[in-house]
Amino acid sequence: MDTITIKDIARALNISTSTVSRALRDSYEINPETKRLVTEYAERLNYRPNPIALSLKENRSRVIGVIVPQIANNFFSQVINGIEAIAYNRGYHVIIFQSHESYEREMLTVQQAVARRADGLLISLASGTHDVTYLRALQEKKLPIVLFDRISKDLDTLSVTADNFGGAFAATEHLIKAGRQRIVHLTMPAHISVTQERLAGYRAALEQYGLVYDENLVRYGQFGPDEVESIVDELLKLSPDAFFAAGDRLAIGCLSALKKRNVAIPETVSLIGFTNITVADLLAPAMTTVEQPSLEIGQLAAEQLINLIEGKKTTAPPTSLKIPTQLIVRASSQS
Amino acid sequence: MDTITIKDIARALNISTSTVSRALRDSYEINPETKRLVTEYAERLNYRPNPIALSLKENRSRVIGVIVPQIANNFFSQVINGIEAIAYNRGYHVIIFQSHESYEREMLTVQQAVARRADGLLISLASGTHDVTYLRALQEKKLPIVLFDRISKDLDTLSVTADNFGGAFAATEHLIKAGRQRIVHLTMPAHISVTQERLAGYRAALEQYGLVYDENLVRYGQFGPDEVESIVDELLKLSPDAFFAAGDRLAIGCLSALKKRNVAIPETVSLIGFTNITVADLLAPAMTTVEQPSLEIGQLAAEQLINLIEGKKTTAPPTSLKIPTQLIVRASSQS
DNA sequence: TTGTACGCGTTATCAC
DNA sequence: GTGATAACGCGTACAA
């Protein structure tokens, strides 16, 4: 891949590289004629400045590193979509890294991103991550970091999340108002921030409506398809009258299990983060869902990070940004 | 973000930068003691060579550019997953670009990738792309390019796709053997390679079993949710006895439409590329699907591209690699 | 065995 | 108005 440089232009036009540079950068006092010559020639040869040389000189890469647990996931791929939209608008490129939910891999990929001289990092923590001191170290080295979705209170950064508390509260409240009293809460591993926030919303709603919180109705884990089956079996013995699954895959697994068992509950499941409305419609016409603003999370997070990188005022104190969720209540299609 | 360089180490240890460089690169004849000193110090300060400087020097970036129509899409995000797995193993990073199905944006992002000095490009063409001369120009400049999924016969590159013909043939054959005779084929825009290959498989199966090809039963487009509704309405007037949707979203839209109209056909839909089996199970227990090997496509494509970049022998003449698809027949769960 | 000098592509600074 | 030079971080030929 042979590329044309400023040198080539200088040689061809019998002028110095600095003149070429000036002409192209439209910088001060330059002979209009020279400028014309240079720009025309550059145009003709389709000259593009080498961003790598620029990076070296300016000590910045105009690249932001994004670390997610996994790419092949509806939520994260939409967040990335949002990130990309903003980043490209502001002249940044995005390099994606996956932690595969592992603490070790997360550390490694963060190292990689740092080695690549990413100008800043956008991270959603792996479920295996309990310790963020390695991130704190980077922060102290002035590397801009913004956490999103899976955040940590142990790290004093800007963070962008959905309003998980509010969403879970609304979903639970909706079920209660529909007469449900024994609402199962199927959720992710306990230590993840998202889990805690959603659980808190669930509890708050129960409390507000004078229902008891029964911890037997709450199950944690990133249940694989089979696992959910047995969990649901166990739960059914406790005669619940509604299921609130706090995540896409949990909800799908749950629906699948219930369907196999021919459990017919008109409005069993409410879930957070199911982004494909068409599928939700098909799966359970009467299902209520909490739509997670994945695109917006990505956009806002990217915007905040770039502001940080460029030293602009951030939106001040409120270091923890929450984007509202939307409760979507589907009318039962069958009589 | 202050980083430590080879210079810092040299200064601290009172030796020259070249000595430091040699010590770290484990290069020839160096005093073991000096080497120890340097490596220890570097380790302690967590020194990482600046890949940007290296890129500039070696005129390569160890980055591969991936251009897909959209990230937030099950198929593409899984392909990216596969690409990433291979790339990182072989020391490459992956920068993602989206064309948003637009020819102009595709050209722009390719320019960006080239400007960023990507060592090679992995491209799945936008549906808006009818002309690939701009890619041919890059090819002539010796930029390694591998196409995947949405390929073009107008470009003489290595390509990696699913066996779309075989998959469509198998699906159609399955429907025919189940007694279907008027099989609708709902597919993507006509000029896309994938569309053509799948259509050819569909036709070949019809022909082999002596059924007439009725072009009224074939519909093209990237139907939005609403659009599918009216298409299905039109099609129903032609009294089809099966639907073969050549794509995830088409299939979901089709199922949704059929469900709303209470059309009960035991095995209506067969589709290509639906990767989430759990959802397929839920949607239509008797549905037959063709699983697309998205992960493998990504892996193989990345492998081929990196071989190209590194000048290794490619797998010779067969410049067009096809990965087999798998027909998954689900037994009806009812009765 | 180690140090010096140069080049990768670009721009800022200083001379002319 | 334009040219020469240094610097960004690194590796390496060449010199010592």
XYZ file of C-alpha atoms (C1' of nucleotides) in Angstrom:
702
model
C 0.000 0.000 0.000
C 1.967 2.937 -1.317
C 0.805 6.262 -0.050
C 1.592 9.747 -1.067
C 3.111 12.094 1.489
C 3.757 15.730 1.877
C 7.308 15.019 0.786
C 6.215 13.678 -2.553
C 4.293 16.851 -3.184
C 7.218 19.018 -2.156
C 9.589 17.178 -4.431
C 7.226 17.284 -7.380
C 6.605 20.991 -6.991
C 10.158 21.856 -6.097
C 9.247 23.494 -2.836
C 9.851 22.569 0.765
C 7.688 20.320 2.873
C 6.925 23.145 5.240
C 5.472 25.184 2.430
C 3.329 22.297 1.403
C 2.176 21.833 4.947
C 1.304 25.485 5.246
C -0.557 25.499 1.988
C -2.626 22.536 2.994
C -3.320 23.711 6.493
C -4.402 27.031 5.144
C -2.022 28.586 7.587
C -0.828 32.129 7.560
C 0.916 34.152 4.931
C 1.358 32.044 1.931
C 1.473 32.933 -1.701
C -2.007 32.312 -3.071
C -0.464 30.967 -6.203
C 1.715 28.477 -4.352
C -1.251 27.492 -2.322
C -3.315 26.857 -5.396
C -0.585 24.788 -6.922
C -0.210 22.656 -3.848
C -3.864 22.107 -3.127
C -4.568 21.254 -6.711
C -1.745 18.789 -6.892
C -2.700 17.260 -3.549
C -6.265 16.967 -4.692
C -5.218 15.312 -7.891
C -3.112 12.732 -6.121
C -5.776 12.269 -3.509
C -3.390 13.153 -0.742
C -4.462 12.316 2.821
C -2.402 13.332 5.830
C -1.110 10.369 7.779
C -3.054 10.292 11.025
C -0.416 8.112 12.586
C 2.234 10.735 12.128
C -0.172 13.266 13.553
C -0.917 11.058 16.505
C 2.745 10.710 17.229
C 3.256 14.401 17.072
C 0.207 15.451 18.999
C 0.393 12.576 21.416
C -3.188 11.578 20.970
C -4.858 9.105 18.720
C -8.400 10.369 18.235
C -9.450 6.876 19.106
C -11.697 5.899 21.954
C -11.552 2.445 23.380
C -14.801 0.723 24.223
C -14.723 -2.274 26.511
C -17.892 -4.342 26.749
C -18.513 -7.803 28.154
C -19.559 -9.009 24.721
C -20.333 -7.542 21.334
C -22.819 -10.155 20.192
C -25.511 -8.889 22.501
C -28.404 -6.755 21.526
C -27.954 -4.233 24.264
C -24.254 -3.711 23.828
C -24.318 -3.623 20.085
C -26.907 -0.878 20.237
C -24.889 1.034 22.762
C -21.903 0.760 20.461
C -24.078 2.045 17.697
C -24.823 5.130 19.757
C -21.202 5.587 20.691
C -20.131 5.314 17.110
C -22.619 7.896 15.931
C -21.317 10.552 18.292
C -17.671 9.603 18.048
C -17.540 9.813 14.270
C -19.312 13.129 14.313
C -16.650 14.508 16.552
C -13.767 13.041 14.639
C -13.002 10.018 16.761
C -12.731 6.395 15.881
C -13.867 3.550 18.031
C -11.939 0.430 18.845
C -13.987 -2.326 20.379
C -12.684 -4.697 23.011
C -14.485 -7.577 24.669
C -13.890 -8.696 28.240
C -15.950 -11.855 27.853
C -17.219 -11.227 31.388
C -13.787 -12.034 32.773
C -11.823 -9.825 35.131
C -8.476 -10.953 33.762
C -9.440 -10.355 30.173
C -10.867 -7.012 31.094
C -7.567 -5.968 32.613
C -5.698 -7.236 29.582
C -7.888 -5.464 27.094
C -7.697 -2.258 29.069
C -3.924 -2.560 28.938
C -4.175 -3.041 25.205
C -6.354 -0.014 24.820
C -3.929 2.031 26.860
C -0.987 0.689 24.892
C -2.781 1.717 21.727
C -2.919 5.178 23.181
C -6.672 5.440 23.221
C -7.560 8.992 24.180
C -10.191 7.729 26.568
C -12.056 4.647 27.673
C -15.735 3.755 27.743
C -16.269 0.731 29.941
C -19.087 -1.530 30.980
C -17.634 -3.803 33.646
C -17.419 -7.556 33.299
C -19.497 -9.571 35.705
C -16.268 -11.129 36.918
C -14.895 -7.778 38.003
C -15.028 -7.132 41.722
C -11.966 -4.960 41.971
C -11.411 -1.754 40.045
C -8.176 -0.538 41.539
C -6.417 -1.066 38.240
C -8.797 1.419 36.708
C -8.228 3.858 39.500
C -4.535 3.746 38.718
C -5.226 4.738 35.136
C -7.503 7.481 36.273
C -4.746 8.916 38.374
C -2.623 8.985 35.273
C -5.285 11.296 33.861
C -6.772 8.850 31.401
C -10.388 9.899 30.849
C -12.765 7.083 31.706
C -16.538 6.950 31.580
C -18.427 3.933 32.842
C -21.779 2.922 31.443
C -24.454 0.419 32.325
C -22.350 -1.795 34.584
C -20.723 0.751 36.813
C -18.894 0.726 40.143
C -19.213 2.926 43.180
C -15.578 2.235 43.901
C -14.522 4.355 40.997
C -15.084 8.059 40.973
C -15.901 8.630 37.319
C -18.682 9.964 35.250
C -21.177 7.217 34.640
C -24.110 6.787 32.315
C -26.848 4.282 32.989
C -30.476 3.691 32.382
C -32.732 4.608 35.249
C -32.755 1.029 36.432
C -34.347 1.859 39.728
C -37.144 3.791 38.100
C -37.699 1.186 35.427
C -37.884 -1.663 37.888
C -40.124 0.356 40.142
C -42.510 1.122 37.314
C -42.606 -2.476 36.152
C -43.261 -3.799 39.625
C -45.839 -1.149 40.324
C -47.588 -2.065 37.105
C -47.786 -5.703 38.130
C -49.030 -4.808 41.591
C -51.736 -2.575 40.201
C -52.782 -5.492 38.019
C -53.418 -7.414 41.207
C -50.214 -9.431 41.436
C -48.880 -10.074 44.877
C -46.204 -12.746 44.638
C -43.867 -11.388 42.025
C -40.777 -13.371 41.171
C -37.657 -11.346 40.460
C -35.258 -13.135 38.157
C -32.073 -11.165 37.897
C -28.370 -11.149 37.148
C -25.450 -11.737 39.503
C -25.923 -9.894 42.755
C -22.802 -7.773 42.748
C -23.434 -6.045 39.422
C -24.612 -2.480 39.796
C -27.495 -2.973 37.425
C -28.792 -5.873 39.474
C -28.717 -3.889 42.657
C -30.453 -0.906 41.181
C -33.226 -2.985 39.673
C -33.659 -4.984 42.826
C -33.913 -1.777 44.811
C -36.632 -0.532 42.481
C -38.498 -3.797 42.878
C -38.264 -3.637 46.644
C -39.265 -0.023 46.801
C -42.422 -0.716 44.834
C -43.340 -3.656 47.038
C -42.811 -1.541 50.094
C -44.794 1.382 48.830
C -47.758 -0.879 48.201
C -47.430 -2.692 51.499
C -46.335 -6.035 50.101
C -43.764 -8.133 51.889
C -40.399 -8.703 50.318
C -39.838 -12.441 50.084
C -36.231 -13.207 49.261
C -37.179 -16.685 48.108
C -38.826 -15.079 45.124
C -35.561 -13.463 44.073
C -33.011 -15.433 42.068
C -29.599 -14.307 40.873
C -27.391 -15.582 38.103
C -26.650 -15.356 34.433
C -28.704 -18.422 33.828
C -28.067 -20.350 30.682
C -31.124 -21.661 28.852
C -31.170 -24.943 30.778
C -30.539 -23.416 34.123
C -33.561 -21.200 33.843
C -35.747 -24.258 33.404
C -34.925 -25.697 36.791
C -35.075 -22.327 38.474
C -38.534 -21.781 37.088
C -39.577 -25.232 38.282
C -38.430 -24.393 41.772
C -40.126 -21.058 41.697
C -43.417 -22.441 40.510
C -43.645 -24.419 43.746
C -43.822 -21.107 45.536
C -46.988 -20.258 43.605
C -45.966 -16.884 42.203
C -48.472 -14.884 40.229
C -46.039 -12.885 38.119
C -42.492 -12.980 36.829
C -40.293 -9.953 36.534
C -37.165 -10.838 34.607
C -34.495 -8.171 34.714
C -32.890 -8.793 31.368
C -33.432 -9.933 27.824
C -32.116 -13.415 27.986
C -33.573 -14.094 31.393
C -36.950 -13.060 30.098
C -36.736 -15.183 26.990
C -35.579 -18.198 28.979
C -38.323 -17.628 31.457
C -41.006 -17.338 28.809
C -39.713 -20.429 27.104
C -39.801 -22.435 30.315
C -43.275 -21.241 31.213
C -44.555 -22.043 27.771
C -43.176 -25.561 27.902
C -44.960 -26.074 31.193
C -48.173 -24.652 29.784
C -48.371 -22.155 32.547
C -50.952 -19.692 31.415
C -50.747 -16.470 33.238
C -52.129 -13.568 31.268
C -49.436 -11.141 32.203
C -46.566 -12.991 33.635
C -43.476 -11.266 32.573
C -42.123 -7.817 32.642
C -38.599 -7.278 31.566
C -35.893 -4.734 31.275
C -33.797 -4.194 28.254
C -35.645 -6.084 25.610
C -34.953 -3.985 22.608
C -36.675 -5.899 19.881
C -40.277 -4.931 20.257
C -41.453 -7.086 17.396
C -40.177 -10.185 19.079
C -41.659 -9.167 22.398
C -44.987 -8.705 20.695
C -44.833 -12.146 19.247
C -43.655 -13.873 22.348
C -46.237 -12.641 24.726
C -48.790 -10.219 23.415
C -49.751 -9.089 26.882
C -46.243 -8.683 28.144
C -45.158 -5.434 29.644
C -41.598 -4.439 29.026
C -39.236 -1.781 30.162
C -37.416 -0.471 27.163
C -33.826 0.294 27.809
C -32.484 3.397 26.084
C -29.415 1.659 24.724
C -28.745 4.028 21.879
C -29.037 7.038 24.138
C -26.740 5.520 26.719
C -24.084 5.093 24.071
C -24.557 8.579 22.735
C -24.476 10.284 26.084
C -21.520 8.262 27.294
C -19.528 9.042 24.167
C -20.395 12.697 24.411
C -19.305 12.893 28.020
C -16.074 11.062 27.347
C -15.156 13.280 24.428
C -15.906 16.362 26.479
C -13.609 14.988 29.126
C -10.889 14.259 26.587
C -11.135 17.686 25.091
C -11.169 19.295 28.482
C -14.580 20.821 28.092
C -16.812 21.468 31.016
C -18.702 18.352 31.830
C -22.293 18.710 32.887
C -20.872 19.574 36.322
C -21.462 17.779 39.629
C -24.119 15.248 38.657
C -21.428 12.736 37.872
C -23.952 9.968 37.571
C -26.251 10.361 34.588
C -29.417 8.327 34.385
C -31.515 8.046 31.285
C -35.227 7.408 31.861
C -36.646 4.082 30.766
C -40.031 3.642 29.255
C -42.655 1.214 30.417
C -44.428 -0.345 27.483
C -47.708 -1.962 28.348
C -49.088 -4.190 25.645
C -52.776 -4.817 25.571
C -53.671 -8.458 25.558
C -54.499 -9.377 21.985
C -56.762 -12.236 22.926
C -60.153 -11.258 24.276
C -2.101 10.727 30.233
C 1.631 10.815 30.797
C 3.396 7.799 29.411
C 6.821 6.453 29.921
C 9.069 6.069 26.934
C 12.287 4.359 26.102
C 13.970 7.667 26.668
C 12.852 7.886 30.244
C 14.340 4.508 30.923
C 17.571 5.422 29.206
C 17.910 8.587 31.204
C 17.127 6.898 34.491
C 19.642 4.142 33.881
C 22.245 6.367 32.291
C 22.434 4.392 29.101
C 21.405 5.133 25.562
C 17.992 4.578 24.119
C 19.320 2.056 21.659
C 20.628 -0.078 24.483
C 17.246 0.066 26.123
C 15.600 -0.838 22.875
C 17.910 -3.778 22.382
C 17.419 -5.004 25.906
C 13.686 -4.934 25.550
C 13.587 -6.460 22.113
C 15.790 -9.261 23.333
C 17.949 -8.464 20.380
C 21.447 -9.686 19.822
C 24.564 -9.370 21.928
C 23.678 -7.424 24.963
C 25.125 -7.554 28.407
C 22.874 -9.816 30.452
C 23.281 -7.521 33.395
C 22.235 -4.459 31.424
C 19.363 -6.385 30.044
C 18.218 -7.415 33.487
C 18.416 -3.859 34.721
C 16.421 -2.532 31.827
C 13.731 -5.175 31.779
C 13.265 -4.915 35.515
C 12.996 -1.171 35.434
C 10.662 -1.295 32.453
C 8.533 -3.866 34.210
C 8.404 -1.781 37.349
C 7.283 1.297 35.469
C 4.920 -0.763 33.388
C 6.510 0.399 30.188
C 4.628 -0.277 26.959
C 6.066 0.555 23.564
C 4.109 3.161 21.701
C 2.355 1.364 18.863
C 1.859 4.638 17.080
C 5.566 5.232 16.799
C 5.961 1.667 15.621
C 3.247 2.087 13.050
C 4.915 5.148 11.705
C 8.229 3.403 11.486
C 7.032 0.136 10.070
C 4.348 1.674 7.938
C 1.674 -0.671 9.174
C -0.799 -0.382 11.988
C -1.675 -3.919 13.012
C -5.245 -2.801 12.702
C -7.842 -4.289 10.442
C -10.789 -2.244 9.371
C -14.185 -3.903 9.328
C -16.964 -2.276 7.378
C -20.462 -3.601 7.950
C -23.856 -2.187 7.014
C -24.786 -1.997 10.688
C -23.425 -3.171 14.001
C -26.710 -3.505 15.827
C -27.663 -6.630 13.963
C -27.424 -10.129 15.238
C -25.660 -11.514 12.244
C -23.044 -8.813 11.926
C -22.314 -8.570 15.595
C -21.625 -12.279 15.642
C -19.413 -12.033 12.615
C -17.493 -9.261 14.336
C -17.183 -11.519 17.323
C -15.530 -14.130 15.157
C -13.266 -11.589 13.511
C -12.208 -10.233 16.832
C -11.339 -13.654 18.200
C -8.921 -14.401 15.385
C -7.550 -10.911 15.031
C -6.584 -10.555 18.652
C -4.946 -13.948 18.653
C -2.764 -12.855 15.827
C -1.936 -9.486 17.271
C -4.326 -7.292 15.364
C -6.897 -4.866 16.540
C -10.209 -4.284 14.931
C -11.772 -0.951 14.072
C -15.435 -1.085 13.232
C -17.070 1.108 10.656
C -20.724 1.241 9.655
C -21.941 2.027 6.172
C -25.575 2.288 7.240
C -26.449 0.572 3.960
C -25.405 3.684 2.059
C -22.975 3.724 -0.828
C -21.690 7.190 0.001
C -21.072 6.383 3.621
C -19.394 3.191 2.647
C -16.960 5.067 0.451
C -16.334 7.602 3.168
C -15.676 5.028 5.838
C -13.400 3.098 3.558
C -11.457 6.312 3.004
C -11.257 6.744 6.741
C -10.007 3.247 7.222
C -7.388 3.765 4.563
C -6.371 7.098 6.044
C -5.990 5.361 9.396
C -3.615 3.040 7.659
C -5.567 -0.112 8.307
C -3.432 -3.019 7.184
C -6.394 -4.603 5.473
C -10.148 -4.368 5.062
C -12.959 -6.768 5.760
C -16.097 -5.611 4.020
C -19.708 -6.619 3.755
C -21.199 -4.370 1.112
C -24.006 -1.926 1.776
C -27.266 -2.612 0.020
C -26.877 0.769 -1.617
C -23.638 -0.216 -3.278
C -23.911 -1.055 -6.942
C -20.485 0.069 -7.988
C -17.248 -1.194 -6.516
C -14.697 0.518 -8.712
C -13.487 2.557 -5.771
C -12.559 -0.683 -4.071
C -10.826 -1.938 -7.142
C -8.655 1.160 -7.076
C -7.576 0.350 -3.548
C -6.917 -3.201 -4.490
C -4.601 -2.064 -7.214
C -2.727 -0.104 -4.586
C -2.122 -3.455 -2.936
C -4.464 -2.975 -0.022
C -5.590 -6.430 1.109
C -9.358 -6.746 0.994
C -11.601 -9.675 1.860
C -15.326 -9.519 1.270
C -17.770 -11.466 3.371
C -21.481 -12.207 3.247
C -22.471 -9.409 0.858
C -19.926 -9.833 -1.871
C -19.537 -8.674 -5.466
C -18.549 -10.522 -8.600
C -17.164 -7.262 -9.917
C -14.314 -7.400 -7.474
C -11.682 -10.045 -7.721
C -10.983 -10.688 -4.047
C -11.112 -13.519 -1.631
C -14.612 -13.840 -0.291
C -16.193 -15.708 2.574
C -19.886 -16.464 2.686
C -22.313 -18.957 4.025
C -23.427 -21.571 1.549
C -26.513 -19.572 0.752
C -27.411 -21.635 -2.242
C -27.151 -24.884 -0.335
C -29.024 -23.531 2.656
C -31.869 -22.204 0.565
C -31.994 -25.403 -1.428
C -32.203 -27.508 1.709
C -34.898 -25.327 3.226
C -36.996 -25.380 0.084
C -36.498 -29.086 -0.366
C -37.625 -29.647 3.182
C -40.807 -27.713 2.584
C -41.482 -29.565 -0.653
C -40.987 -32.927 0.991
C -43.497 -31.828 3.601
C -45.979 -31.476 0.775
C -45.816 -27.753 0.155
C -46.223 -26.609 -3.386
C -46.771 -22.888 -3.351
C -43.852 -21.564 -1.379
C -43.488 -17.840 -0.917
C -39.958 -16.503 -1.010
C -39.574 -13.297 0.974
C -36.134 -11.898 0.450
C -33.850 -8.883 0.469
C -33.116 -6.413 -2.323
C -32.516 -8.208 -5.591
C -29.045 -6.965 -6.402
C -27.407 -8.194 -3.205
C -25.309 -11.296 -3.717
C -26.897 -13.083 -0.793
C -30.335 -12.573 -2.266
C -29.331 -13.993 -5.597
C -27.655 -17.035 -4.125
C -30.614 -17.859 -1.924
C -33.050 -17.307 -4.713
C -31.025 -19.610 -6.933
C -31.143 -22.316 -4.260
C -34.886 -21.885 -3.963
C -35.352 -22.136 -7.721
C -33.078 -25.111 -8.057
C -35.050 -27.030 -5.474
C -38.345 -26.214 -7.171
C -36.946 -27.331 -10.470
C -35.508 -30.525 -9.141
C -38.888 -31.489 -7.748
C -40.762 -30.461 -10.830
C -42.531 -27.463 -9.345
C -43.110 -24.328 -11.353
C -41.319 -21.160 -10.401
C -43.917 -18.452 -9.883
C -42.323 -15.053 -9.703
C -45.407 -13.624 -8.051
C -44.508 -15.633 -5.000
C -41.146 -13.891 -4.721
C -40.878 -10.495 -3.041
C -37.797 -8.323 -2.624
C -37.029 -5.543 -0.198
C -35.746 -4.727 3.229
C -39.243 -4.493 4.499
C -39.781 -2.555 7.655
C -42.228 -4.055 10.163
C -45.228 -2.319 8.618
C -44.294 -3.031 5.067
C -44.193 -6.736 5.694
C -47.790 -6.611 6.828
C -49.116 -5.417 3.519
C -46.837 -7.696 1.544
C -48.130 -10.657 3.496
C -51.682 -9.542 2.859
C -51.038 -9.433 -0.851
C -49.333 -12.780 -0.808
C -52.102 -14.470 1.116
C -54.402 -13.767 -1.776
C -52.222 -16.063 -3.855
C -53.004 -18.910 -1.449
C -49.475 -19.984 -0.633
C -48.944 -22.994 1.573
C -45.552 -22.060 2.974
C -43.339 -19.063 3.591
C -39.612 -19.072 3.179
C -38.151 -15.868 4.566
C -34.530 -15.349 3.699
C -33.487 -13.377 6.734
C -34.047 -12.831 10.438
C -36.058 -9.713 10.343
C -38.079 -10.744 7.369
C -38.952 -13.951 9.153
C -39.924 -12.245 12.359
C -42.015 -9.713 10.525
C -43.637 -12.464 8.530
C -44.435 -14.538 11.596
C -45.808 -11.522 13.336
C -48.061 -10.678 10.416
C -49.300 -14.230 10.054
C -50.006 -14.479 13.737
C -52.038 -11.289 13.729
C -54.121 -12.674 10.893
C -54.566 -15.955 12.717
C -53.225 -17.866 9.765
C -52.574 -21.301 11.112
C -50.242 -23.237 8.930
C -48.352 -25.906 10.794
C -45.060 -25.222 9.189
C -45.184 -21.914 7.477
C -41.832 -20.402 7.753
C -38.363 -21.415 7.049
C -35.684 -18.842 7.374
C -32.047 -18.197 6.924
C -29.821 -16.592 9.437
C -31.853 -16.680 12.563
C -29.224 -17.193 15.165
C -31.208 -17.152 18.368
C -32.631 -20.624 18.570
C -34.446 -19.978 21.816
C -36.468 -17.250 20.229
C -37.155 -19.354 17.154
C -38.393 -22.132 19.407
C -40.750 -19.782 21.116
C -42.010 -18.111 18.021
C -42.948 -21.140 16.042
C -42.253 -24.508 17.546
C -42.526 -26.251 14.211
C -40.438 -23.811 12.310
C -37.477 -24.996 10.315
C -34.521 -22.692 10.178
C -31.267 -22.511 8.374
C -28.605 -21.568 10.841
C -26.073 -19.214 9.464
C -22.504 -19.825 10.567
C -21.875 -16.201 11.496
C -19.058 -16.816 13.922
C -17.241 -19.030 11.461
C -17.643 -16.541 8.668
C -15.963 -13.922 10.803
C -13.186 -16.233 11.843
C -12.423 -17.484 8.384
C -12.581 -14.046 6.845
C -10.233 -12.627 9.447
C -7.843 -15.510 9.011
C -7.753 -15.082 5.259
C -7.239 -11.363 5.491
C -4.396 -11.660 7.948
C -2.744 -14.265 5.772
C -3.032 -11.862 2.906
C -1.586 -9.028 4.953
C 1.301 -11.117 6.114
C 1.922 -12.400 2.644
C 1.268 -15.990 3.519
C -0.055 -18.407 1.010
C -3.772 -18.174 0.873
C -5.701 -21.373 0.490
C -4.892 -21.082 -3.206
C -7.304 -20.795 -6.175
C -10.649 -21.321 -4.458
C -10.958 -17.609 -3.952
C -14.558 -17.955 -2.917
C -14.991 -19.745 0.389
C -18.394 -21.038 1.400
C -19.226 -22.286 4.846
C -21.965 -24.924 5.047
C -25.205 -23.993 6.711
C -27.234 -26.293 8.882
C -30.895 -27.044 8.466
C -32.587 -27.270 11.812
C -35.937 -28.993 11.732
C -38.009 -28.547 14.842
C -40.612 -31.125 15.653
C -44.027 -29.679 16.239
C -44.547 -29.454 19.977
C -48.331 -29.602 19.867
C -50.185 -32.903 19.443
C 28.752 -4.560 24.276
C 27.167 0.102 23.701
C 26.436 4.768 21.706
C 25.337 7.892 17.551
C 22.631 9.057 13.814
C 18.815 8.563 10.916
C 14.170 7.945 9.216
C 9.047 7.066 9.408
C 5.176 11.960 8.210
C 3.881 15.949 10.093
C 3.862 20.677 11.997
C 5.770 24.584 14.835
C 9.565 27.630 15.245
C 12.985 30.228 13.746
C 15.758 32.175 10.009
C 16.154 34.298 5.871
C 6.630 34.175 1.533
C 9.460 30.283 2.054
C 13.064 27.069 3.608
C 15.650 24.549 7.172
C 15.349 22.261 11.572
C 13.669 19.991 15.539
C 10.558 16.984 17.731
C 7.047 13.157 18.588
C 8.879 7.300 20.044
C 11.000 3.698 18.177
C 14.356 0.437 15.885
C 18.482 -0.279 13.454
C 22.636 0.305 10.551
C 26.904 1.930 11.498
C 30.624 3.485 14.284
C 33.297 3.009 18.370
